[in-house]
Short mmCIF file of N, CA and C in Angstrom, two decimals:
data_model
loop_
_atom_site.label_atom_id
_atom_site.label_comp_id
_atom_site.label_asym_id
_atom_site.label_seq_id
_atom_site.Cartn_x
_atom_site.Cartn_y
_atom_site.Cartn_z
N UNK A 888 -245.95 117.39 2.42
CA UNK A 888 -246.81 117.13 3.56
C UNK A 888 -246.15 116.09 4.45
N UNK A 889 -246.04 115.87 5.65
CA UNK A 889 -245.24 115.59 6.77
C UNK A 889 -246.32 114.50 7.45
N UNK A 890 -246.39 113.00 7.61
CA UNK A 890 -247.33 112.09 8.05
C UNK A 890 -247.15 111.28 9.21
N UNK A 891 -248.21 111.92 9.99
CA UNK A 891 -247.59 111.60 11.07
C UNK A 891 -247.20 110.27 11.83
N UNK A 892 -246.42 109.43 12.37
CA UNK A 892 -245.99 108.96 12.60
C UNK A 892 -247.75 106.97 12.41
N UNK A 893 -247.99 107.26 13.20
CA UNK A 893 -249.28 106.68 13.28
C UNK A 893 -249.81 106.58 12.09
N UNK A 894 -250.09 107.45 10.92
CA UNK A 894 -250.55 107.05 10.19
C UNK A 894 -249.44 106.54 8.50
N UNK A 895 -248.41 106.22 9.19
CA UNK A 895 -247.51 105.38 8.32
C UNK A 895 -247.56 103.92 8.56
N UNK A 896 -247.70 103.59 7.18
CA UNK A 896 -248.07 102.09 6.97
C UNK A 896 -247.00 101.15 7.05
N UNK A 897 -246.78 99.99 7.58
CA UNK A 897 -246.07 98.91 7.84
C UNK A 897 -246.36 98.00 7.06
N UNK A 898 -245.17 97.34 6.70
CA UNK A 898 -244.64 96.20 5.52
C UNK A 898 -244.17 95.50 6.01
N UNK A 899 -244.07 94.26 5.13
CA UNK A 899 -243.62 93.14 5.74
C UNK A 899 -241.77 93.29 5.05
N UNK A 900 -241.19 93.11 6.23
CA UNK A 900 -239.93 92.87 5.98
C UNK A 900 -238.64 91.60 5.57
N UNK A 901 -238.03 91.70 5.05
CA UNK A 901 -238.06 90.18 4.28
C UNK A 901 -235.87 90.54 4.41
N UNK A 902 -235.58 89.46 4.84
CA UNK A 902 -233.99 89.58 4.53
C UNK A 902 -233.30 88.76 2.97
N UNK A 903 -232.58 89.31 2.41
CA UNK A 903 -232.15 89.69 0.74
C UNK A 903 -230.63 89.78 0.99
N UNK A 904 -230.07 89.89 -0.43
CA UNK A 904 -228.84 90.44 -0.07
C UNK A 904 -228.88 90.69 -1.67
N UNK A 905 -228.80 92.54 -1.76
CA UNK A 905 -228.69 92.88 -2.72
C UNK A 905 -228.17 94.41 -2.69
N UNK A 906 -227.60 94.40 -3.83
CA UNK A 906 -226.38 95.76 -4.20
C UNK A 906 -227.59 96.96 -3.86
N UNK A 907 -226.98 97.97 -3.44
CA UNK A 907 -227.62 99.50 -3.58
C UNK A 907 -226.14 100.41 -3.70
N UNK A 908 -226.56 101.42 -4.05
CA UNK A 908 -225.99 102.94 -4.71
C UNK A 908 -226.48 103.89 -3.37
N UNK A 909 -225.55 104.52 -2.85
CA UNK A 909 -226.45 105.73 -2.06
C UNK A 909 -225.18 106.77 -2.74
N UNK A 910 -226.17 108.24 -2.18
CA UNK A 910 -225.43 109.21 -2.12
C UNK A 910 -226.17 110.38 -1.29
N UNK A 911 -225.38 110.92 -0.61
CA UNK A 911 -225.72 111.52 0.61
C UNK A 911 -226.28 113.35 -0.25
N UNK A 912 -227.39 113.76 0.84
CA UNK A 912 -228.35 114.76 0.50
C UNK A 912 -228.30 115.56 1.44
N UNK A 913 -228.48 117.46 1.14
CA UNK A 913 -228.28 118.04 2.57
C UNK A 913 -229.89 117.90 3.08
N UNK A 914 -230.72 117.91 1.96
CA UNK A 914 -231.96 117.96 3.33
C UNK A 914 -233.04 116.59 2.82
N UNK A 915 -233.45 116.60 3.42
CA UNK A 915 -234.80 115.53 2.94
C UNK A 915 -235.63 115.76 2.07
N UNK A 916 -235.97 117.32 1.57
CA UNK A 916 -236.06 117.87 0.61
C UNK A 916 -235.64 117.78 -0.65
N UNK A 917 -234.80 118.12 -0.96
CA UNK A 917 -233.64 117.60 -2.21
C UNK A 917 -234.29 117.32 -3.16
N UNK A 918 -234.15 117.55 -4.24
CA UNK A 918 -234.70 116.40 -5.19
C UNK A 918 -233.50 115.25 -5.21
N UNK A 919 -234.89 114.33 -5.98
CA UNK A 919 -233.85 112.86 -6.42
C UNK A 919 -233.12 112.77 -7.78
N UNK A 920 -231.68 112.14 -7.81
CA UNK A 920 -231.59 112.37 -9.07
C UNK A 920 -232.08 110.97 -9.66
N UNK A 921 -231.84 109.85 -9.15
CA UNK A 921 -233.05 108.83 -10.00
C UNK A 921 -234.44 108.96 -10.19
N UNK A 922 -234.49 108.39 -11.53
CA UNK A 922 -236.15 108.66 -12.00
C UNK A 922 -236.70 107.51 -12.57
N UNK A 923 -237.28 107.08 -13.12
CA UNK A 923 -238.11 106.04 -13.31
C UNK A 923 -238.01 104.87 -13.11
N UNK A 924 -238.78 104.13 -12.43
CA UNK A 924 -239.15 102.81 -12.34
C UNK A 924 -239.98 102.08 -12.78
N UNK A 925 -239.61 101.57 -14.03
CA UNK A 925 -240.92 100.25 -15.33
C UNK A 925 -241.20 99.59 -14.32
N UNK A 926 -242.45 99.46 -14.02
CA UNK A 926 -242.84 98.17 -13.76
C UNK A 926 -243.28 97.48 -14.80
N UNK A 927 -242.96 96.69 -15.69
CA UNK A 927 -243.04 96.07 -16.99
C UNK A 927 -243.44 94.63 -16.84
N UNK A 928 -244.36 94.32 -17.65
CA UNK A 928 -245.10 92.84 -17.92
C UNK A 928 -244.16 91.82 -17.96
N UNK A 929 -244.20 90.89 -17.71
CA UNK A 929 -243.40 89.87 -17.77
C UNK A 929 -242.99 89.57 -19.05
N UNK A 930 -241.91 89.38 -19.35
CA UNK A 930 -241.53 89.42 -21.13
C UNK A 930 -241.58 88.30 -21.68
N UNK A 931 -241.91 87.23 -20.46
CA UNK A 931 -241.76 85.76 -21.25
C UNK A 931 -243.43 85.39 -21.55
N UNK A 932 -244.24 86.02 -21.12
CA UNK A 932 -245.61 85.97 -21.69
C UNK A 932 -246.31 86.98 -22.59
N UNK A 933 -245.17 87.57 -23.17
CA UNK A 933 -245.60 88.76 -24.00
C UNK A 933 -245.94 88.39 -25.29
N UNK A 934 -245.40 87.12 -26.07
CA UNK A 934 -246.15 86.67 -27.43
C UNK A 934 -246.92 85.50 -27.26
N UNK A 935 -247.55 85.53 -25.73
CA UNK A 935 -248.71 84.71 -25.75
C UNK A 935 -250.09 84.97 -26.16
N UNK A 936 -250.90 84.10 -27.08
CA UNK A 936 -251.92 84.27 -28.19
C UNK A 936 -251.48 85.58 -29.38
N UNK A 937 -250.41 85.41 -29.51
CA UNK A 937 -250.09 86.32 -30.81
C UNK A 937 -250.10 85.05 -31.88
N UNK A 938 -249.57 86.05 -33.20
CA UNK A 938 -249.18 85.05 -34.13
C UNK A 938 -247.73 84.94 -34.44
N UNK A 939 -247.08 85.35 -33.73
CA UNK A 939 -245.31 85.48 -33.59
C UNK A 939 -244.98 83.61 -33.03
N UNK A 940 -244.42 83.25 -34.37
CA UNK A 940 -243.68 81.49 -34.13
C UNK A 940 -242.98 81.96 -32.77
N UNK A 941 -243.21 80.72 -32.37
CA UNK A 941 -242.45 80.15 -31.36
C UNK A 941 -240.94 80.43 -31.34
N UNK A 942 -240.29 80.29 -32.71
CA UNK A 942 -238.62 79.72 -32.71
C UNK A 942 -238.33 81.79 -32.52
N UNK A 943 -239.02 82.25 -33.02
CA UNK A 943 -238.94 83.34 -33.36
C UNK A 943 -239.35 84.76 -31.97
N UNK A 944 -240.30 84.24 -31.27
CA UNK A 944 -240.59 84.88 -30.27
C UNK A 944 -239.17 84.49 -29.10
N UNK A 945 -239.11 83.34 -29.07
CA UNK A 945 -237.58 82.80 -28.13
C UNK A 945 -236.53 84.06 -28.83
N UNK A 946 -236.21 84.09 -29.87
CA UNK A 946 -235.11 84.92 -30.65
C UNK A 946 -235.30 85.98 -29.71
N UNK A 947 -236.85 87.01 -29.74
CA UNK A 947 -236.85 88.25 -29.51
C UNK A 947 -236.28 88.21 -28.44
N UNK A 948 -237.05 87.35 -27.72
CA UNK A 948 -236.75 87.34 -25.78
C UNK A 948 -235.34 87.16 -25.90
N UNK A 949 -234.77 86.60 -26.37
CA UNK A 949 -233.38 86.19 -26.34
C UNK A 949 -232.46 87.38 -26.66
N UNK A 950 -232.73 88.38 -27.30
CA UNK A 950 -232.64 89.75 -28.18
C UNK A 950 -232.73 90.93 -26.88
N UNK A 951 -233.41 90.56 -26.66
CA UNK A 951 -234.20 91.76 -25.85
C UNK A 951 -233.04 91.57 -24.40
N UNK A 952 -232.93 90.18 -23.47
CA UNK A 952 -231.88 89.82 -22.64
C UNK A 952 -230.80 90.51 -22.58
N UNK A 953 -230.56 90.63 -24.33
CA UNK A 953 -228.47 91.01 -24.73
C UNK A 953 -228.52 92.77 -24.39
N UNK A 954 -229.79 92.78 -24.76
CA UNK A 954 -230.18 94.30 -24.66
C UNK A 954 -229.94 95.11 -23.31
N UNK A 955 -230.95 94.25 -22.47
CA UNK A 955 -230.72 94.54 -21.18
C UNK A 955 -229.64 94.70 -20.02
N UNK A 956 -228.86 93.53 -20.89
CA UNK A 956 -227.38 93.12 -20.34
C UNK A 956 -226.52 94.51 -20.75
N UNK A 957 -226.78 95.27 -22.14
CA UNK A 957 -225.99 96.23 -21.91
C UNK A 957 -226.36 97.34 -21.32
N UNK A 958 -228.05 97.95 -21.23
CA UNK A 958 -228.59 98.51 -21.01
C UNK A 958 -227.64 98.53 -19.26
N UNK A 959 -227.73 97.52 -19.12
CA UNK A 959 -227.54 97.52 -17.33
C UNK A 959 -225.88 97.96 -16.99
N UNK A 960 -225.09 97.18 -17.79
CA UNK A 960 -223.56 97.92 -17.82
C UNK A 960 -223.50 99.45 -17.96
N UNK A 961 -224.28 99.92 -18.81
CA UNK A 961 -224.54 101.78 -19.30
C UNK A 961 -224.65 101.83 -17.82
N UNK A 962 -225.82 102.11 -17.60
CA UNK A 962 -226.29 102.62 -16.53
C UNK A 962 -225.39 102.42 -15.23
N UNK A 963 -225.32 101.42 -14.84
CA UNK A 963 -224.20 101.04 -13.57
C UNK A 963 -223.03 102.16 -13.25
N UNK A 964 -222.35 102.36 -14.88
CA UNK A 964 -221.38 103.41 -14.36
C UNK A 964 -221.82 104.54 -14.63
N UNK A 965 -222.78 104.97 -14.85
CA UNK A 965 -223.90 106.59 -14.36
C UNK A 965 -224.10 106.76 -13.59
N UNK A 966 -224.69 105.17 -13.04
CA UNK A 966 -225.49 105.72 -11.41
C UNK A 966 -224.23 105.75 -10.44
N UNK A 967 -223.01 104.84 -10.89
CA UNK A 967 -222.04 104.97 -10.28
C UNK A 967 -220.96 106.64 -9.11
N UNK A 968 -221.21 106.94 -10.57
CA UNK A 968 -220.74 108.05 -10.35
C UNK A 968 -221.89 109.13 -9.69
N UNK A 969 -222.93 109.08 -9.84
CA UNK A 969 -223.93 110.04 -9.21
C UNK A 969 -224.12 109.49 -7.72
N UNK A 970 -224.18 108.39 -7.48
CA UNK A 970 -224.04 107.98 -6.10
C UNK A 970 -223.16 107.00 -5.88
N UNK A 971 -221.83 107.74 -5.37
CA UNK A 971 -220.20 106.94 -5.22
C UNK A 971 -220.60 105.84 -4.11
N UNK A 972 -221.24 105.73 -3.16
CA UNK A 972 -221.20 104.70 -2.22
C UNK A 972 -222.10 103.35 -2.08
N UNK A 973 -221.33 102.48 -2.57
CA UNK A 973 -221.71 101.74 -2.67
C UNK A 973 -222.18 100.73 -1.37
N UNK A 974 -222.81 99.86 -1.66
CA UNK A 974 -224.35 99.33 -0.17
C UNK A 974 -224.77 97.98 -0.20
N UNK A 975 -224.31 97.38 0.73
CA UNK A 975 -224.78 95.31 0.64
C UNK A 975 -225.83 95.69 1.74
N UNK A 976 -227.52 95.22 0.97
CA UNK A 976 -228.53 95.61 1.52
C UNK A 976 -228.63 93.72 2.03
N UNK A 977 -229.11 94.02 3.45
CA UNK A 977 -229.42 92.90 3.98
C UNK A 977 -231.02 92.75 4.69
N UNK A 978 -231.92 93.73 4.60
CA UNK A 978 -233.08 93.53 4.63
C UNK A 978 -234.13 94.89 3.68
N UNK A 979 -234.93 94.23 3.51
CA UNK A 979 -235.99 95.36 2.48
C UNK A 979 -237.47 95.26 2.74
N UNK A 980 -237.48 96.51 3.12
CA UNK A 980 -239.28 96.70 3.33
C UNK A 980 -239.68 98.08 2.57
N UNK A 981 -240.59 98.90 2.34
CA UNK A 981 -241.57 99.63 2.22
C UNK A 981 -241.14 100.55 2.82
N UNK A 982 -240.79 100.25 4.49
CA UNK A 982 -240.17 101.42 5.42
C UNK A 982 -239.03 101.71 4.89
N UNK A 983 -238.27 100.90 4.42
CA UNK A 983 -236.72 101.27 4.77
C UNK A 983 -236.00 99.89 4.46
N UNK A 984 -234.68 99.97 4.72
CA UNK A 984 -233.45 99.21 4.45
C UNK A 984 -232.50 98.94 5.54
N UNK A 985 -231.92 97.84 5.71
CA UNK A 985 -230.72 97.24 6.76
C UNK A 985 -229.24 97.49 5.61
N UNK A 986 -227.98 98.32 5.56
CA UNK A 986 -227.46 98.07 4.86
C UNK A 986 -226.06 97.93 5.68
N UNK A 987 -225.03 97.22 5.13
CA UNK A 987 -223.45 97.60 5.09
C UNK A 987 -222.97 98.52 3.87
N UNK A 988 -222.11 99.43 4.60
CA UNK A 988 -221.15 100.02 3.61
C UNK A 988 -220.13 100.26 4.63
N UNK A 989 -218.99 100.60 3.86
CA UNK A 989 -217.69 101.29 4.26
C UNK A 989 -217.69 102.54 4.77
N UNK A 990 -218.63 103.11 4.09
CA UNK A 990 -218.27 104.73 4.74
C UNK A 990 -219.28 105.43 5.81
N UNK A 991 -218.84 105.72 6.12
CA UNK A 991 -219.46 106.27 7.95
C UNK A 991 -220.16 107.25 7.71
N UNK A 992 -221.70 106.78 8.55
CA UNK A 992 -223.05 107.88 8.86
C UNK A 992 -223.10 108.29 9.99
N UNK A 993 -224.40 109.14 10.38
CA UNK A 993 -224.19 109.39 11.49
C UNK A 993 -225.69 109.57 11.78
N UNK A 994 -226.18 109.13 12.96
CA UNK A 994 -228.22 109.31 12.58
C UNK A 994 -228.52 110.49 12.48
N UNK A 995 -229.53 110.49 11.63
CA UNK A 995 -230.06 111.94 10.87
C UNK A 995 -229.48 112.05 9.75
N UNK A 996 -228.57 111.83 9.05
CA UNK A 996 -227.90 112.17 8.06
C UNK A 996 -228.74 111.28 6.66
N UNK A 997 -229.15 112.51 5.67
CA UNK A 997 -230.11 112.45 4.75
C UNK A 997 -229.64 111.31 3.17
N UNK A 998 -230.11 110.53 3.08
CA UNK A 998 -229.64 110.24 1.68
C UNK A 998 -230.62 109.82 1.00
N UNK A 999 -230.32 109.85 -0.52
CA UNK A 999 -231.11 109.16 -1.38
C UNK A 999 -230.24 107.61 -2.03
N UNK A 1000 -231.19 106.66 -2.16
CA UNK A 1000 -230.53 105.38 -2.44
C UNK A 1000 -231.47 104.76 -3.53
N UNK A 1001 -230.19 103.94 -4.51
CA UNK A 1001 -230.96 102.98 -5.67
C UNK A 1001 -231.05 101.70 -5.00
N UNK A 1002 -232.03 100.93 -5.12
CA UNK A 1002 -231.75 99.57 -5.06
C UNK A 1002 -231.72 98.78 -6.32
N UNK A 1003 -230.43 97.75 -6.34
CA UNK A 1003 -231.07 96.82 -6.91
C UNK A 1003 -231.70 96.15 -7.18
N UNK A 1004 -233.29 95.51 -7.15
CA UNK A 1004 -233.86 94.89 -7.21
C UNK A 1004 -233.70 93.43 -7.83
N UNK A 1005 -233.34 93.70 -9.03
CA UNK A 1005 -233.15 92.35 -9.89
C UNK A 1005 -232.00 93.13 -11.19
N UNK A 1006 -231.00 92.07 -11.40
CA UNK A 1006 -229.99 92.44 -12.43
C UNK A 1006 -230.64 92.44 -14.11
N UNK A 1007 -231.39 91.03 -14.19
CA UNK A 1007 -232.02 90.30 -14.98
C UNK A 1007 -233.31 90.10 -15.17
N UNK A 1008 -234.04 91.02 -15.49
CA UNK A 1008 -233.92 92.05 -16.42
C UNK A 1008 -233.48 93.49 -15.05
N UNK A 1009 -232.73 94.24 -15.60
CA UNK A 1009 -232.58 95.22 -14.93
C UNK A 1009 -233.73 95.96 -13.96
N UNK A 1010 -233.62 95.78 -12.77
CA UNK A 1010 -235.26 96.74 -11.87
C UNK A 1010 -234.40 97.47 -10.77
N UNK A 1011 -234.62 98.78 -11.04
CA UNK A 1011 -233.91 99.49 -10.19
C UNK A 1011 -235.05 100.34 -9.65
N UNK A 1012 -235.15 101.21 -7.85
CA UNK A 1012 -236.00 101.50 -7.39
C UNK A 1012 -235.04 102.66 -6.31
N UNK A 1013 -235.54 103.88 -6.03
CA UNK A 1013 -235.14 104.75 -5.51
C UNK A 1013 -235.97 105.15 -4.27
N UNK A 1014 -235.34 105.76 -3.38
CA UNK A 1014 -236.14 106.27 -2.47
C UNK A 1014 -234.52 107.29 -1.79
N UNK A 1015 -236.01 108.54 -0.60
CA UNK A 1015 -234.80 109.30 0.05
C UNK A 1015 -235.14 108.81 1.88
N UNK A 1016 -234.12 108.88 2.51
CA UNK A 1016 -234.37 108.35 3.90
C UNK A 1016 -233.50 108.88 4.55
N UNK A 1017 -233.65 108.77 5.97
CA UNK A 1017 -232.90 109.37 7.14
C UNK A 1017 -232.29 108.24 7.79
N UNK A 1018 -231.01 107.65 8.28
CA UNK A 1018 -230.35 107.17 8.81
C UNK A 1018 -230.29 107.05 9.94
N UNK A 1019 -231.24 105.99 10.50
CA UNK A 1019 -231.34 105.90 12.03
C UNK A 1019 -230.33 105.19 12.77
N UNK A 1020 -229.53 104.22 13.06
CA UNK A 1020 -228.62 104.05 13.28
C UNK A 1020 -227.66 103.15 13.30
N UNK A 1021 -227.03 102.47 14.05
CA UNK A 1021 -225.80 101.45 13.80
C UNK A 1021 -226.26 100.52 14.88
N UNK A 1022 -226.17 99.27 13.86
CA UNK A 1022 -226.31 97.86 14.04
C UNK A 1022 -225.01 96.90 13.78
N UNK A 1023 -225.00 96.19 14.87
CA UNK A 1023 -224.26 94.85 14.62
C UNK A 1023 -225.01 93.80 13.62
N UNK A 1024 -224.48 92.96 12.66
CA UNK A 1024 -224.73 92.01 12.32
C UNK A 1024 -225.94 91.23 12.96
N UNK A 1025 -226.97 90.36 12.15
CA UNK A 1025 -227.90 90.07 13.32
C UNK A 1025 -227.48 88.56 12.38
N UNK A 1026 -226.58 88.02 11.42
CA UNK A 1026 -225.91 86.52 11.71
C UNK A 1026 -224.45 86.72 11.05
N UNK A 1027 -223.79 85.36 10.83
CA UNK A 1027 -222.47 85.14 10.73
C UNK A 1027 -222.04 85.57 9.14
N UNK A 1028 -222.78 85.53 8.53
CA UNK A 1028 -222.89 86.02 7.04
C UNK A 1028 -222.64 87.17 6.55
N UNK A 1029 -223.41 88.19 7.36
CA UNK A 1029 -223.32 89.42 7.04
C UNK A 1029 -221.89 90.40 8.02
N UNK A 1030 -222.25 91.29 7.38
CA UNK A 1030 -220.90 92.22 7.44
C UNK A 1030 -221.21 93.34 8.47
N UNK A 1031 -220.67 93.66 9.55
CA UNK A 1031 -221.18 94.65 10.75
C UNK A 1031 -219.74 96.01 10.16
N UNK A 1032 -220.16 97.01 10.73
CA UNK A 1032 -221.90 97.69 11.24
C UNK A 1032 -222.52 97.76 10.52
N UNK A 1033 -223.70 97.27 10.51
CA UNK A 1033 -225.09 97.92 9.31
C UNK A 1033 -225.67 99.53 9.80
N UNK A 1034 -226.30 99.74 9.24
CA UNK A 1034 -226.84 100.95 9.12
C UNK A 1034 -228.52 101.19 9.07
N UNK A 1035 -229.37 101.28 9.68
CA UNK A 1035 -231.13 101.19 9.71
C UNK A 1035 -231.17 102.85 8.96
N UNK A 1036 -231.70 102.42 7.46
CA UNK A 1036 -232.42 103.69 7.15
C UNK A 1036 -233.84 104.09 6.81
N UNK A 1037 -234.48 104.62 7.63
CA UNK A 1037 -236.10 104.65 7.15
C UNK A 1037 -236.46 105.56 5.61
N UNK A 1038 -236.99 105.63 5.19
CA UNK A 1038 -237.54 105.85 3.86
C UNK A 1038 -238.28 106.84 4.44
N UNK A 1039 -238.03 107.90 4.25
CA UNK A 1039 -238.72 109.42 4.40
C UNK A 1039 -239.76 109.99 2.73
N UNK A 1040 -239.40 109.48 1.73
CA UNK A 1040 -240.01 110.27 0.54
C UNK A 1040 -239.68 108.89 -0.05
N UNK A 1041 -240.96 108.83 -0.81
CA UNK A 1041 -240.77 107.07 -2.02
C UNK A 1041 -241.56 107.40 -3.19
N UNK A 1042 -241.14 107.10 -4.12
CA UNK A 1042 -242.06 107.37 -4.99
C UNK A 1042 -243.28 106.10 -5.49
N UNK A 1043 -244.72 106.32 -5.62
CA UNK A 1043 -245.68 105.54 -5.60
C UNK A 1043 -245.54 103.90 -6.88
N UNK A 1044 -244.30 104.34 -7.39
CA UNK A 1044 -243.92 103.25 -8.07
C UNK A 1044 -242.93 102.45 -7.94
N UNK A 1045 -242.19 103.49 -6.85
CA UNK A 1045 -240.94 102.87 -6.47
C UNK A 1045 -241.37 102.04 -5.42
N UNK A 1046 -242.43 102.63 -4.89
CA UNK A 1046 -242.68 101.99 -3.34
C UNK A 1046 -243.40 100.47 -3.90
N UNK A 1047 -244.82 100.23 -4.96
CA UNK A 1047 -245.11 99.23 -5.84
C UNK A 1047 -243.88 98.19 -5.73
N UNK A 1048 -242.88 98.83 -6.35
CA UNK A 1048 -241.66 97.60 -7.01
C UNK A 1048 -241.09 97.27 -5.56
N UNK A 1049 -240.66 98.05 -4.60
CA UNK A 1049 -240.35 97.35 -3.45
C UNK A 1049 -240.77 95.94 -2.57
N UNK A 1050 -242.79 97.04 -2.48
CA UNK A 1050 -243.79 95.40 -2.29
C UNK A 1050 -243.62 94.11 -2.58
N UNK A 1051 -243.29 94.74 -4.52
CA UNK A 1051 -243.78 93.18 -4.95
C UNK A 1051 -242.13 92.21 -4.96
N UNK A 1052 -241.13 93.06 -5.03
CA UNK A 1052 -239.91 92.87 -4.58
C UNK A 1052 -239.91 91.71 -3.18
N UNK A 1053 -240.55 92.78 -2.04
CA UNK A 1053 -240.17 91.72 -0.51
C UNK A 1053 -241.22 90.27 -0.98
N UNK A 1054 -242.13 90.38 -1.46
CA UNK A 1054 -243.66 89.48 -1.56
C UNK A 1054 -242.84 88.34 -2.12
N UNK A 1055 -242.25 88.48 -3.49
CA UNK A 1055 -241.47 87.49 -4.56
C UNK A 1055 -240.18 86.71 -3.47
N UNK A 1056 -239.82 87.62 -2.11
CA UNK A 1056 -238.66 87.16 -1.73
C UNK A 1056 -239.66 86.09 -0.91
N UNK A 1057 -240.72 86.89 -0.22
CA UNK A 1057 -241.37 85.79 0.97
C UNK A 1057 -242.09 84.41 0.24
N UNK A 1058 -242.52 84.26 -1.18
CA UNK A 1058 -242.82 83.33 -1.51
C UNK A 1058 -241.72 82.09 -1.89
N UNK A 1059 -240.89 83.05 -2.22
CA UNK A 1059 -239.61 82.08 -2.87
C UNK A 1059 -239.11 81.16 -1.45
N UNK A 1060 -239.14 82.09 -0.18
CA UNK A 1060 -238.60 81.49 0.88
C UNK A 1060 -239.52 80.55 1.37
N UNK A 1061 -240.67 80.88 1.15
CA UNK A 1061 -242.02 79.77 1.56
C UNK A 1061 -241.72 78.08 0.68
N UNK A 1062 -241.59 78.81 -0.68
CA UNK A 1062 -241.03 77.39 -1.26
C UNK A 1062 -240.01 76.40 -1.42
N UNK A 1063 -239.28 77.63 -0.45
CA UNK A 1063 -237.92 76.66 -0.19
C UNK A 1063 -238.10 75.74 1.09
N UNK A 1064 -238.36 76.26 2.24
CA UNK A 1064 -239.31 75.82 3.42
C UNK A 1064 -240.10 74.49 3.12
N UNK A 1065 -240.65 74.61 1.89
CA UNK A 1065 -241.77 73.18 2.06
C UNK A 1065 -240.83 72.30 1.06
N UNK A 1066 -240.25 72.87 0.20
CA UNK A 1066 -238.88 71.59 -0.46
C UNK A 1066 -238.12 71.02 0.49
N UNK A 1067 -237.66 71.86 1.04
CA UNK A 1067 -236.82 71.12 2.29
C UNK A 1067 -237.47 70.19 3.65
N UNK A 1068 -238.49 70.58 3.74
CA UNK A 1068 -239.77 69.86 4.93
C UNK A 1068 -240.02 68.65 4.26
N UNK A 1069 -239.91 68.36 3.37
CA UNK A 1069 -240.75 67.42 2.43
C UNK A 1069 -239.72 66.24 1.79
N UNK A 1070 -238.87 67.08 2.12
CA UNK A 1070 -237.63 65.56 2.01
C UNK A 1070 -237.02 64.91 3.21
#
């Protein structure tokens, strides 16, 4: 189903700088080849009011980390290879993505993309989008041309982890704002 323009919802957009995976799609259609996105409980409050010791719940969490750490190496060179082009994302919303890469788009041209979200614990999030167009750098930091891609198809969990993704960036930046005001 196809929505029309008006009744697509707007997010707050937040600037990041984090890895993505694309790989280019002939139609918007397509299926995706990424699939799931945990949104998973926070692991450091997971043996709270249990009866799991203290020295011992640290172990798991500590266990579970080494886990993830390889969990995330596996995967990297899977998704690697399923989507060769690699992506320095410089803004993230709900709509869509600001990215740099090396290899040349052209507007309209269909892709599906992973984001990184967080390394630690691994949160990876997919969506498919259309490539609207070429941007200069908007500061001295980042890397020109960027690329504006809107998010055409998201999945209702992927789109979740994005939210709470930009939300975690706008609070973190709020608290940096009043540390720095305050000295």
């Amino acid at each position: 189903m196809k929505e029309h323009e008006e009744d697509r919802r707007t997010f707050s957009r937040v600037s990041t700088r984090i890895d993505a995976l694309i790989r280019r799609i002939e139609s918007p259609d397509a299926p995706q080849l990424f699939h799931e996105t945990l949104l998973l409980p926070d692991a450091r409050n997971i043996f709270v009011g249990s009866n799991v010791p203290k020295e011992i719940g640290e172990f798991l969490l500590a266990l579970d980390a080494k886990l993830d750490t390889l969990v995330s190496m596996a995967s990297r060179d899977r998704l690697e290879q399923d989507f060769p082009i690699p992506a320095d994302v410089y803004e993230v919303s709900g709509n869509g993505i600001r990215f740099h890469t090396t290899h040349d788009f052209r507007p309209g041209d269909h892709v599906e993309v992973v984001l990184f979200l967080s390394r630690m614990p691994l949160r990876l999030t997919s969506a498919v989008g259309v490539v609207l167009d070429k941007r200069a750098a908007s500061s001295r930091d980042e890397l020109s041309p960027q690329w504006a891609l809107k998010f055409t198809r998201i999945r209702e969990q992927d789109l979740e982890a994005v939210v709470q993704f930009v939300f975690q960036q706008e609070r973190r930046t709020i608290r940096e704002r009043r540390l720095y005001h305050e000295e």
